[in-house]
Amino acid sequence: MIFLNLVLARLRLGLKNYQVGEKWILDDYLLFMQRSRYLISTQISAPDC
C-alpha cells in the first residue's frame, strides 16, 4: 500500500509540471486517472507474498 501511495504521489508531481495557469490540461488529467485506476487495480489483484 505504501508503494502505491508513492507511485500516485510521483504521478501527481509529474502532472504539476504540465499545468497551464491553474487549469489542468485535460489529456494529462485523463492519462493520470487511467494510470491511477490501473495501478490501484493491479495492487488490489496482486497476491500478497
CSV table of N, CA and C in Angstrom, one decimal:
chain,number,residue,atom,x,y,z
A,1,MET,N,0.8,-1.2,0.0
A,1,MET,CA,0.0,0.0,0.0
A,1,MET,C,0.9,1.3,0.0
A,2,ILE,N,2.0,1.2,0.7
A,2,ILE,CA,2.9,2.4,0.7
A,2,ILE,C,3.4,2.6,-0.7
A,3,PHE,N,3.8,1.5,-1.4
A,3,PHE,CA,4.3,1.7,-2.7
A,3,PHE,C,3.3,2.4,-3.6
A,4,LEU,N,2.1,2.0,-3.5
A,4,LEU,CA,1.0,2.6,-4.3
A,4,LEU,C,0.9,4.1,-4.0
A,5,ASN,N,1.0,4.5,-2.8
A,5,ASN,CA,0.9,5.9,-2.4
A,5,ASN,C,2.1,6.7,-3.0
A,6,LEU,N,3.3,6.1,-3.0
A,6,LEU,CA,4.4,6.7,-3.5
A,6,LEU,C,4.3,6.9,-5.0
A,7,VAL,N,3.8,5.9,-5.7
A,7,VAL,CA,3.6,6.0,-7.2
A,7,VAL,C,2.6,7.1,-7.5
A,8,LEU,N,1.5,7.1,-6.8
A,8,LEU,CA,0.5,8.1,-7.1
A,8,LEU,C,1.0,9.5,-6.8
A,9,ALA,N,1.8,9.6,-5.7
A,9,ALA,CA,2.4,10.9,-5.4
A,9,ALA,C,3.3,11.4,-6.5
A,10,ARG,N,4.1,10.4,-7.1
A,10,ARG,CA,5.0,10.8,-8.2
A,10,ARG,C,4.3,11.2,-9.4
A,11,LEU,N,3.2,10.5,-9.7
A,11,LEU,CA,2.4,10.9,-10.9
A,11,LEU,C,1.8,12.3,-10.7
A,12,ARG,N,1.3,12.6,-9.5
A,12,ARG,CA,0.8,14.0,-9.2
A,12,ARG,C,1.9,15.0,-9.4
A,13,LEU,N,3.1,14.7,-8.9
A,13,LEU,CA,4.2,15.7,-9.1
A,13,LEU,C,4.5,15.9,-10.6
A,14,GLY,N,4.5,14.8,-11.3
A,14,GLY,CA,4.8,14.9,-12.8
A,14,GLY,C,3.7,15.8,-13.5
A,15,LEU,N,2.5,15.6,-13.1
A,15,LEU,CA,1.4,16.4,-13.7
A,15,LEU,C,1.4,17.9,-13.4
A,16,LYS,N,2.0,18.2,-12.2
A,16,LYS,CA,2.1,19.6,-11.9
A,16,LYS,C,2.9,20.4,-12.8
A,17,ASN,N,3.9,19.7,-13.5
A,17,ASN,CA,4.7,20.3,-14.4
A,17,ASN,C,4.0,20.7,-15.7
A,18,TYR,N,2.8,20.1,-15.9
A,18,TYR,CA,2.0,20.3,-17.1
A,18,TYR,C,0.8,21.2,-16.9
A,19,GLN,N,0.8,21.9,-15.8
A,19,GLN,CA,-0.3,22.8,-15.5
A,19,GLN,C,-0.2,24.1,-16.3
A,20,VAL,N,-1.3,24.6,-16.8
A,20,VAL,CA,-1.3,25.8,-17.5
A,20,VAL,C,-2.0,26.8,-16.7
A,21,GLY,N,-1.3,27.7,-16.0
A,21,GLY,CA,-2.0,28.6,-15.1
A,21,GLY,C,-2.5,27.7,-13.9
A,22,GLU,N,-3.8,27.8,-13.7
A,22,GLU,CA,-4.4,27.0,-12.6
A,22,GLU,C,-5.2,25.9,-13.2
A,23,LYS,N,-5.2,25.7,-14.5
A,23,LYS,CA,-6.1,24.7,-15.1
A,23,LYS,C,-5.2,23.5,-15.5
A,24,TRP,N,-5.8,22.3,-15.4
A,24,TRP,CA,-5.1,21.1,-15.8
A,24,TRP,C,-5.3,21.0,-17.3
A,25,ILE,N,-4.3,20.5,-18.0
A,25,ILE,CA,-4.5,20.1,-19.4
A,25,ILE,C,-5.4,18.8,-19.4
A,26,LEU,N,-6.5,18.8,-20.1
A,26,LEU,CA,-7.4,17.7,-20.0
A,26,LEU,C,-6.8,16.3,-20.3
A,27,ASP,N,-6.0,16.3,-21.4
A,27,ASP,CA,-5.4,15.0,-21.8
A,27,ASP,C,-4.5,14.4,-20.7
A,28,ASP,N,-3.7,15.3,-20.0
A,28,ASP,CA,-2.8,14.8,-19.0
A,28,ASP,C,-3.6,14.4,-17.8
A,29,TYR,N,-4.7,15.1,-17.5
A,29,TYR,CA,-5.6,14.7,-16.3
A,29,TYR,C,-6.2,13.3,-16.6
A,30,LEU,N,-6.7,13.1,-17.8
A,30,LEU,CA,-7.3,11.8,-18.1
A,30,LEU,C,-6.3,10.7,-18.1
A,31,LEU,N,-5.1,11.0,-18.6
A,31,LEU,CA,-4.0,10.0,-18.5
A,31,LEU,C,-3.7,9.6,-17.1
A,32,PHE,N,-3.6,10.6,-16.2
A,32,PHE,CA,-3.4,10.4,-14.8
A,32,PHE,C,-4.4,9.5,-14.2
A,33,MET,N,-5.7,9.8,-14.5
A,33,MET,CA,-6.8,9.0,-14.0
A,33,MET,C,-6.7,7.5,-14.5
A,34,GLN,N,-6.3,7.3,-15.7
A,34,GLN,CA,-6.2,6.0,-16.3
A,34,GLN,C,-5.1,5.2,-15.6
A,35,ARG,N,-4.0,5.9,-15.4
A,35,ARG,CA,-2.8,5.2,-14.7
A,35,ARG,C,-3.2,4.9,-13.3
A,36,SER,N,-3.9,5.8,-12.6
A,36,SER,CA,-4.2,5.6,-11.2
A,36,SER,C,-5.1,4.4,-11.1
A,37,ARG,N,-6.1,4.3,-12.0
A,37,ARG,CA,-7.0,3.2,-11.9
A,37,ARG,C,-6.3,1.9,-12.2
A,38,TYR,N,-5.4,1.9,-13.1
A,38,TYR,CA,-4.6,0.7,-13.5
A,38,TYR,C,-3.8,0.3,-12.3
A,39,LEU,N,-3.1,1.2,-11.7
A,39,LEU,CA,-2.2,0.9,-10.5
A,39,LEU,C,-3.0,0.4,-9.4
A,40,ILE,N,-4.1,1.0,-9.1
A,40,ILE,CA,-5.0,0.5,-8.0
A,40,ILE,C,-5.5,-0.9,-8.3
A,41,SER,N,-5.9,-1.1,-9.5
A,41,SER,CA,-6.5,-2.4,-9.8
A,41,SER,C,-5.4,-3.5,-9.7
A,42,THR,N,-4.2,-3.2,-10.2
A,42,THR,CA,-3.1,-4.2,-10.1
A,42,THR,C,-2.6,-4.4,-8.7
A,43,GLN,N,-2.7,-3.4,-7.8
A,43,GLN,CA,-2.3,-3.6,-6.4
A,43,GLN,C,-3.4,-4.4,-5.7
A,44,ILE,N,-4.6,-4.2,-6.0
A,44,ILE,CA,-5.7,-4.9,-5.3
A,44,ILE,C,-5.7,-6.4,-5.7
A,45,SER,N,-5.4,-6.7,-7.0
A,45,SER,CA,-5.5,-8.0,-7.5
A,45,SER,C,-4.2,-8.8,-7.3
A,46,ALA,N,-3.1,-8.1,-6.9
A,46,ALA,CA,-1.8,-8.8,-6.7
A,46,ALA,C,-1.8,-9.6,-5.4
A,47,PRO,N,-1.4,-10.8,-5.5
A,47,PRO,CA,-1.4,-11.6,-4.2
A,47,PRO,C,-0.3,-11.1,-3.3
A,48,ASP,N,-0.6,-11.2,-2.0
A,48,ASP,CA,0.5,-10.8,-1.0
A,48,ASP,C,1.4,-12.0,-0.9
A,49,CYS,N,2.7,-11.6,-0.9
A,49,CYS,CA,3.8,-12.7,-0.8
A,49,CYS,C,4.3,-12.7,0.6
